[in-house]
Amino acid sequence: MPKEDRDTWKSNYFLKIIQLFDEYPKCFIVGVDNVGSKQMQTIRISLRGYAVVLMGKNTMMRKAIRSHLDQNPSLEKLLPYIKGNVGFVFTKLELSDIRDRIVDNKVAAPAKAGAIAPVNVRVPAQNTGLGPEKTSFFQALSIQTKIARGTIEILSEVHLIKKDEKVGASEATLLNMLKISPFSYGLKIMQVFEAGTVFDPSILDITDDDLIQRFMEGVRNIASVSLEIGYPTVASVPHSIINGFKNVLAIACATEIEFKEAESAKAYLADPSAFVVTAAPAAGGGGEEKKEETKKEEEEEESDDDMGFGLFD
């Protein structure tokens, strides 16, 4: 490629990334490890109309961002995260919706020797369909097997690879022989940028209910501290009023002081049986009514059975 064309391409790339940062208020920094060109094309198509995917060399992305810091200083917060195999996904829509679209675009992939396992890999008990000559291979991996109808059968589930461990050559070969593709790869969201702030994508999982719950916990803590040290605050005033009313009510019950709110409490202390007797007749009456109803039903059944005729009439 001629030098002039190369320079023109770089200039256009710088203009494009700056234009995207100016046009779109939000973006994801995504990792693209183990994502092929065909899968990347599929991801771009699925995000069309919702978001824009931009890839490039880290040095070029950093240089473009640094050249635009005079107009948008908050972009400097992105620089520490531009490392490794990463790119940008720009959007104007809800971040959680675009996040779901990105996560859904994953492709199953076989295990490769030397790769880091993103998940735990378990091989279920099954008939492998492999001949007895492969028995030594399973024995080397400490997998219990038996020969059933001329093929090797795995007796119990095996935890073959643990998460974040390197995949060995034997494990990868076994999974390929069993035609198991344990991993799935796609764009991995590393960080989120919005309103000049960079934050972890797990923040997107916080709902309004979670915020309200945390806020109420803070209010309760403030109220507890305020009540303990005797310092009135908006959070503690309702509790102080209730506690004060309890004290006033206790004094009224212990003395001859009268006021409307203390009448029922004083009446209960004066004659607790009055409150018990009020509920007793209702319970007793209900029992008598049930007995009467049962008696009537029995009489009706007897009359129905008789029908006015005798056995030998």
GROMACS .gro file of N, CA and C in nm, residues 79-184:
model
  318
   79LEU      N    1  -0.836   0.566   2.872
   79LEU     CA    2  -0.702   0.525   2.830
   79LEU      C    3  -0.646   0.406   2.907
   80PRO      N    4  -0.663   0.397   3.041
   80PRO     CA    5  -0.607   0.281   3.113
   80PRO      C    6  -0.668   0.148   3.074
   81TYR      N    7  -0.788   0.151   3.011
   81TYR     CA    8  -0.857   0.026   2.978
   81TYR      C    9  -0.836  -0.017   2.833
   82ILE      N   10  -0.765   0.063   2.756
   82ILE     CA   11  -0.736   0.025   2.617
   82ILE      C   12  -0.608  -0.057   2.616
   83LYS      N   13  -0.621  -0.181   2.646
   83LYS     CA   14  -0.508  -0.273   2.648
   83LYS      C   15  -0.559  -0.412   2.614
   84GLY      N   16  -0.474  -0.490   2.549
   84GLY     CA   17  -0.518  -0.620   2.502
   84GLY      C   18  -0.597  -0.607   2.373
   85ASN      N   19  -0.673  -0.711   2.345
   85ASN     CA   20  -0.752  -0.716   2.222
   85ASN      C   21  -0.891  -0.661   2.249
   86VAL      N   22  -0.906  -0.527   2.237
   86VAL     CA   23  -1.032  -0.462   2.274
   86VAL      C   24  -1.082  -0.374   2.160
   87GLY      N   25  -1.208  -0.333   2.174
   87GLY     CA   26  -1.271  -0.241   2.080
   87GLY      C   27  -1.382  -0.165   2.150
   88PHE      N   28  -1.459  -0.085   2.073
   88PHE     CA   29  -1.566  -0.004   2.130
   88PHE      C   30  -1.699  -0.042   2.065
   89VAL      N   31  -1.806  -0.033   2.145
   89VAL     CA   32  -1.942  -0.045   2.095
   89VAL      C   33  -2.017   0.080   2.139
   90PHE      N   34  -2.051   0.167   2.045
   90PHE     CA   35  -2.117   0.294   2.073
   90PHE      C   36  -2.268   0.279   2.059
   91THR      N   37  -2.343   0.348   2.145
   91THR     CA   38  -2.489   0.341   2.139
   91THR      C   39  -2.553   0.465   2.200
   92LYS      N   40  -2.679   0.487   2.162
   92LYS     CA   41  -2.760   0.594   2.222
   92LYS      C   42  -2.876   0.535   2.303
   93LEU      N   43  -2.892   0.404   2.297
   93LEU     CA   44  -3.005   0.337   2.362
   93LEU      C   45  -2.968   0.294   2.504
   94GLU      N   46  -3.063   0.223   2.568
   94GLU     CA   47  -3.040   0.177   2.704
   94GLU      C   48  -2.923   0.079   2.707
   95LEU      N   49  -2.831   0.102   2.799
   95LEU     CA   50  -2.711   0.018   2.805
   95LEU      C   51  -2.745  -0.128   2.836
   96SER      N   52  -2.842  -0.151   2.923
   96SER     CA   53  -2.877  -0.288   2.960
   96SER      C   54  -2.930  -0.366   2.840
   97ASP      N   55  -3.008  -0.299   2.754
   97ASP     CA   56  -3.062  -0.367   2.635
   97ASP      C   57  -2.950  -0.404   2.538
   98ILE      N   58  -2.858  -0.311   2.514
   98ILE     CA   59  -2.747  -0.339   2.423
   98ILE      C   60  -2.656  -0.444   2.483
   99ARG      N   61  -2.636  -0.440   2.614
   99ARG     CA   62  -2.555  -0.542   2.681
   99ARG      C   63  -2.611  -0.681   2.654
  100ASP      N   64  -2.745  -0.695   2.663
  100ASP     CA   65  -2.807  -0.825   2.640
  100ASP      C   66  -2.787  -0.871   2.496
  101ARG      N   67  -2.795  -0.778   2.403
  101ARG     CA   68  -2.774  -0.813   2.262
  101ARG      C   69  -2.630  -0.860   2.238
  102ILE      N   70  -2.536  -0.793   2.303
  102ILE     CA   71  -2.396  -0.831   2.287
  102ILE      C   72  -2.371  -0.970   2.347
  103VAL      N   73  -2.424  -0.994   2.466
  103VAL     CA   74  -2.401  -1.122   2.535
  103VAL      C   75  -2.465  -1.238   2.460
  104ASP      N   76  -2.580  -1.212   2.395
  104ASP     CA   77  -2.650  -1.319   2.325
  104ASP      C   78  -2.574  -1.368   2.201
  105ASN      N   79  -2.487  -1.285   2.147
  105ASN     CA   80  -2.414  -1.323   2.026
  105ASN      C   81  -2.288  -1.402   2.062
  106LYS      N   82  -2.309  -1.527   2.100
  106LYS     CA   83  -2.196  -1.615   2.132
  106LYS      C   84  -2.202  -1.739   2.045
  107VAL      N   85  -2.086  -1.794   2.018
  107VAL     CA   86  -2.075  -1.913   1.933
  107VAL      C   87  -2.003  -2.023   2.010
  108ALA      N   88  -2.058  -2.145   2.004
  108ALA     CA   89  -1.993  -2.259   2.071
  108ALA      C   90  -1.859  -2.288   2.005
  109ALA      N   91  -1.762  -2.323   2.087
  109ALA     CA   92  -1.628  -2.348   2.035
  109ALA      C   93  -1.567  -2.468   2.105
  110PRO      N   94  -1.486  -2.547   2.035
  110PRO     CA   95  -1.419  -2.663   2.098
  110PRO      C   96  -1.306  -2.617   2.190
  111ALA      N   97  -1.268  -2.704   2.279
  111ALA     CA   98  -1.156  -2.675   2.370
  111ALA      C   99  -1.024  -2.692   2.295
  112LYS      N  100  -0.936  -2.595   2.312
  112LYS     CA  101  -0.804  -2.601   2.249
  112LYS      C  102  -0.697  -2.609   2.356
  113ALA      N  103  -0.597  -2.691   2.330
  113ALA     CA  104  -0.488  -2.708   2.426
  113ALA      C  105  -0.417  -2.575   2.447
  114GLY      N  106  -0.395  -2.540   2.575
  114GLY     CA  107  -0.327  -2.416   2.609
  114GLY      C  108  -0.419  -2.300   2.635
  115ALA      N  109  -0.548  -2.313   2.599
  115ALA     CA  110  -0.644  -2.205   2.624
  115ALA      C  111  -0.687  -2.205   2.770
  116ILE      N  112  -0.728  -2.087   2.819
  116ILE     CA  113  -0.778  -2.074   2.956
  116ILE      C  114  -0.928  -2.101   2.955
  117ALA      N  115  -0.971  -2.194   3.040
  117ALA     CA  116  -1.113  -2.232   3.043
  117ALA      C  117  -1.197  -2.121   3.107
  118PRO      N  118  -1.295  -2.065   3.035
  118PRO     CA  119  -1.381  -1.961   3.093
  118PRO      C  120  -1.487  -2.016   3.187
  119VAL      N  121  -1.512  -2.148   3.180
  119VAL     CA  122  -1.614  -2.211   3.265
  119VAL      C  123  -1.564  -2.349   3.308
  120ASN      N  124  -1.632  -2.405   3.408
  120ASN     CA  125  -1.605  -2.543   3.447
  120ASN      C  126  -1.656  -2.638   3.339
  121VAL      N  127  -1.581  -2.743   3.312
  121VAL     CA  128  -1.620  -2.840   3.209
  121VAL      C  129  -1.642  -2.975   3.276
  122ARG      N  130  -1.761  -3.028   3.258
  122ARG     CA  131  -1.795  -3.160   3.314
  122ARG      C  132  -1.839  -3.252   3.201
  123VAL      N  133  -1.792  -3.374   3.206
  123VAL     CA  134  -1.831  -3.475   3.108
  123VAL      C  135  -1.932  -3.568   3.173
  124PRO      N  136  -2.055  -3.576   3.121
  124PRO     CA  137  -2.157  -3.659   3.185
  124PRO      C  138  -2.133  -3.807   3.161
  125ALA      N  139  -2.194  -3.889   3.245
  125ALA     CA  140  -2.189  -4.035   3.226
  125ALA      C  141  -2.260  -4.067   3.095
  126GLN      N  142  -2.193  -4.144   3.010
  126GLN     CA  143  -2.249  -4.172   2.878
  126GLN      C  144  -2.173  -4.286   2.812
  127ASN      N  145  -2.235  -4.339   2.707
  127ASN     CA  146  -2.167  -4.435   2.620
  127ASN      C  147  -2.097  -4.354   2.513
  128THR      N  148  -1.966  -4.361   2.509
  128THR     CA  149  -1.887  -4.274   2.422
  128THR      C  150  -1.891  -4.317   2.276
  129GLY      N  151  -1.924  -4.443   2.250
  129GLY     CA  152  -1.921  -4.492   2.114
  129GLY      C  153  -1.781  -4.525   2.065
  130LEU      N  154  -1.680  -4.511   2.153
  130LEU     CA  155  -1.541  -4.539   2.115
  130LEU      C  156  -1.508  -4.685   2.143
  131GLY      N  157  -1.416  -4.739   2.066
  131GLY     CA  158  -1.378  -4.879   2.081
  131GLY      C  159  -1.291  -4.903   2.203
  132PRO      N  160  -1.276  -5.030   2.243
  132PRO     CA  161  -1.197  -5.066   2.363
  132PRO      C  162  -1.051  -5.025   2.355
  133GLU      N  163  -1.000  -5.000   2.234
  133GLU     CA  164  -0.859  -4.962   2.221
  133GLU      C  165  -0.830  -4.826   2.283
  134LYS      N  166  -0.933  -4.748   2.313
  134LYS     CA  167  -0.915  -4.615   2.373
  134LYS      C  168  -0.920  -4.620   2.526
  135THR      N  169  -0.929  -4.737   2.583
  135THR     CA  170  -0.943  -4.749   2.728
  135THR      C  171  -0.825  -4.686   2.802
  136SER      N  172  -0.704  -4.708   2.754
  136SER     CA  173  -0.586  -4.653   2.821
  136SER      C  174  -0.588  -4.500   2.823
  137PHE      N  175  -0.650  -4.442   2.723
  137PHE     CA  176  -0.659  -4.295   2.718
  137PHE      C  177  -0.744  -4.244   2.834
  138PHE      N  178  -0.856  -4.313   2.862
  138PHE     CA  179  -0.942  -4.273   2.973
  138PHE      C  180  -0.874  -4.300   3.107
  139GLN      N  181  -0.799  -4.409   3.115
  139GLN     CA  182  -0.729  -4.442   3.238
  139GLN      C  183  -0.624  -4.336   3.272
  140ALA      N  184  -0.560  -4.281   3.171
  140ALA     CA  185  -0.459  -4.177   3.193
  140ALA      C  186  -0.522  -4.052   3.253
  141LEU      N  187  -0.651  -4.028   3.225
  141LEU     CA  188  -0.722  -3.912   3.280
  141LEU      C  189  -0.800  -3.947   3.406
  142SER      N  190  -0.778  -4.069   3.459
  142SER     CA  191  -0.845  -4.116   3.582
  142SER      C  192  -0.997  -4.113   3.569
  143ILE      N  193  -1.046  -4.157   3.454
  143ILE     CA  194  -1.190  -4.162   3.430
  143ILE      C  195  -1.233  -4.309   3.435
  144GLN      N  196  -1.327  -4.339   3.524
  144GLN     CA  197  -1.375  -4.475   3.539
  144GLN      C  198  -1.466  -4.514   3.423
  145THR      N  199  -1.437  -4.626   3.361
  145THR     CA  200  -1.515  -4.670   3.244
  145THR      C  201  -1.540  -4.821   3.252
  146LYS      N  202  -1.625  -4.867   3.163
  146LYS     CA  203  -1.646  -5.011   3.144
  146LYS      C  204  -1.678  -5.034   2.996
  147ILE      N  205  -1.661  -5.157   2.953
  147ILE     CA  206  -1.693  -5.192   2.816
  147ILE      C  207  -1.836  -5.244   2.810
  148ALA      N  208  -1.919  -5.178   2.733
  148ALA     CA  209  -2.059  -5.218   2.718
  148ALA      C  210  -2.090  -5.229   2.569
  149ARG      N  211  -2.124  -5.352   2.525
  149ARG     CA  212  -2.159  -5.379   2.386
  149ARG      C  213  -2.047  -5.336   2.291
  150GLY      N  214  -1.925  -5.361   2.333
  150GLY     CA  215  -1.811  -5.335   2.248
  150GLY      C  216  -1.766  -5.190   2.242
  151THR      N  217  -1.822  -5.103   2.327
  151THR     CA  218  -1.782  -4.962   2.331
  151THR      C  219  -1.754  -4.920   2.474
  152ILE      N  220  -1.682  -4.810   2.489
  152ILE     CA  221  -1.645  -4.759   2.622
  152ILE      C  222  -1.759  -4.674   2.677
  153GLU      N  223  -1.795  -4.701   2.802
  153GLU     CA  224  -1.901  -4.625   2.870
  153GLU      C  225  -1.843  -4.558   2.995
  154ILE      N  226  -1.865  -4.428   3.008
  154ILE     CA  227  -1.821  -4.354   3.127
  154ILE      C  228  -1.923  -4.379   3.238
  155LEU      N  229  -1.876  -4.422   3.355
  155LEU     CA  230  -1.966  -4.465   3.461
  155LEU      C  231  -2.031  -4.350   3.537
  156SER      N  232  -1.958  -4.241   3.557
  156SER     CA  233  -2.012  -4.129   3.635
  156SER      C  234  -1.960  -3.996   3.578
  157GLU      N  235  -2.026  -3.889   3.616
  157GLU     CA  236  -1.988  -3.756   3.568
  157GLU      C  237  -1.847  -3.722   3.613
  158VAL      N  238  -1.771  -3.658   3.525
  158VAL     CA  239  -1.632  -3.625   3.553
  158VAL      C  240  -1.612  -3.474   3.541
  159HIS      N  241  -1.552  -3.414   3.645
  159HIS     CA  242  -1.515  -3.272   3.639
  159HIS      C  243  -1.379  -3.263   3.571
  160LEU      N  244  -1.382  -3.241   3.441
  160LEU     CA  245  -1.261  -3.254   3.360
  160LEU      C  246  -1.171  -3.132   3.369
  161ILE      N  247  -1.228  -3.012   3.358
  161ILE     CA  248  -1.149  -2.889   3.357
  161ILE      C  249  -1.215  -2.788   3.450
  162LYS      N  250  -1.134  -2.724   3.533
  162LYS     CA  251  -1.185  -2.621   3.623
  162LYS      C  252  -1.172  -2.483   3.559
  163LYS      N  253  -1.260  -2.395   3.601
  163LYS     CA  254  -1.261  -2.259   3.547
  163LYS      C  255  -1.127  -2.189   3.573
  164ASP      N  256  -1.082  -2.114   3.474
  164ASP     CA  257  -0.958  -2.034   3.479
  164ASP      C  258  -0.832  -2.120   3.477
  165GLU      N  259  -0.846  -2.250   3.454
  165GLU     CA  260  -0.730  -2.336   3.439
  165GLU      C  261  -0.695  -2.354   3.292
  166LYS      N  262  -0.570  -2.385   3.265
  166LYS     CA  263  -0.527  -2.405   3.127
  166LYS      C  264  -0.571  -2.544   3.081
  167VAL      N  265  -0.623  -2.548   2.959
  167VAL     CA  266  -0.672  -2.673   2.902
  167VAL      C  267  -0.551  -2.757   2.856
  168GLY      N  268  -0.543  -2.881   2.902
  168GLY     CA  269  -0.434  -2.970   2.863
  168GLY      C  270  -0.461  -3.036   2.729
  169ALA      N  271  -0.357  -3.091   2.670
  169ALA     CA  272  -0.371  -3.156   2.540
  169ALA      C  273  -0.462  -3.278   2.549
  170SER      N  274  -0.450  -3.357   2.657
  170SER     CA  275  -0.532  -3.477   2.672
  170SER      C  276  -0.680  -3.441   2.689
  171GLU      N  277  -0.707  -3.340   2.770
  171GLU     CA  278  -0.846  -3.297   2.792
  171GLU      C  279  -0.908  -3.247   2.661
  172ALA      N  280  -0.830  -3.168   2.587
  172ALA     CA  281  -0.882  -3.116   2.460
  172ALA      C  282  -0.909  -3.228   2.361
  173THR      N  283  -0.819  -3.326   2.355
  173THR     CA  284  -0.837  -3.440   2.264
  173THR      C  285  -0.961  -3.520   2.300
  174LEU      N  286  -0.981  -3.543   2.432
  174LEU     CA  287  -1.098  -3.620   2.477
  174LEU      C  288  -1.228  -3.549   2.438
  175LEU      N  289  -1.235  -3.419   2.464
  175LEU     CA  290  -1.357  -3.344   2.432
  175LEU      C  291  -1.385  -3.345   2.283
  176ASN      N  292  -1.280  -3.336   2.204
  176ASN     CA  293  -1.299  -3.341   2.059
  176ASN      C  294  -1.345  -3.480   2.013
  177MET      N  295  -1.292  -3.584   2.076
  177MET     CA  296  -1.336  -3.720   2.041
  177MET      C  297  -1.484  -3.740   2.075
  178LEU      N  298  -1.527  -3.679   2.187
  178LEU     CA  299  -1.667  -3.691   2.230
  178LEU      C  300  -1.758  -3.589   2.161
  179LYS      N  301  -1.697  -3.507   2.075
  179LYS     CA  302  -1.771  -3.402   2.001
  179LYS      C  303  -1.842  -3.307   2.096
  180ILE      N  304  -1.769  -3.267   2.200
  180ILE     CA  305  -1.823  -3.171   2.298
  180ILE      C  306  -1.753  -3.037   2.277
  181SER      N  307  -1.833  -2.933   2.258
  181SER     CA  308  -1.779  -2.796   2.247
  181SER      C  309  -1.819  -2.722   2.374
  182PRO      N  310  -1.734  -2.723   2.476
  182PRO     CA  311  -1.775  -2.674   2.608
  182PRO      C  312  -1.775  -2.522   2.623
  183PHE      N  313  -1.703  -2.453   2.535
  183PHE     CA  314  -1.688  -2.310   2.552
  183PHE      C  315  -1.773  -2.234   2.451
  184SER      N  316  -1.804  -2.110   2.484
  184SER     CA  317  -1.873  -2.021   2.391
  184SER      C  318  -1.804  -1.885   2.397
   0.00000   0.00000   0.00000
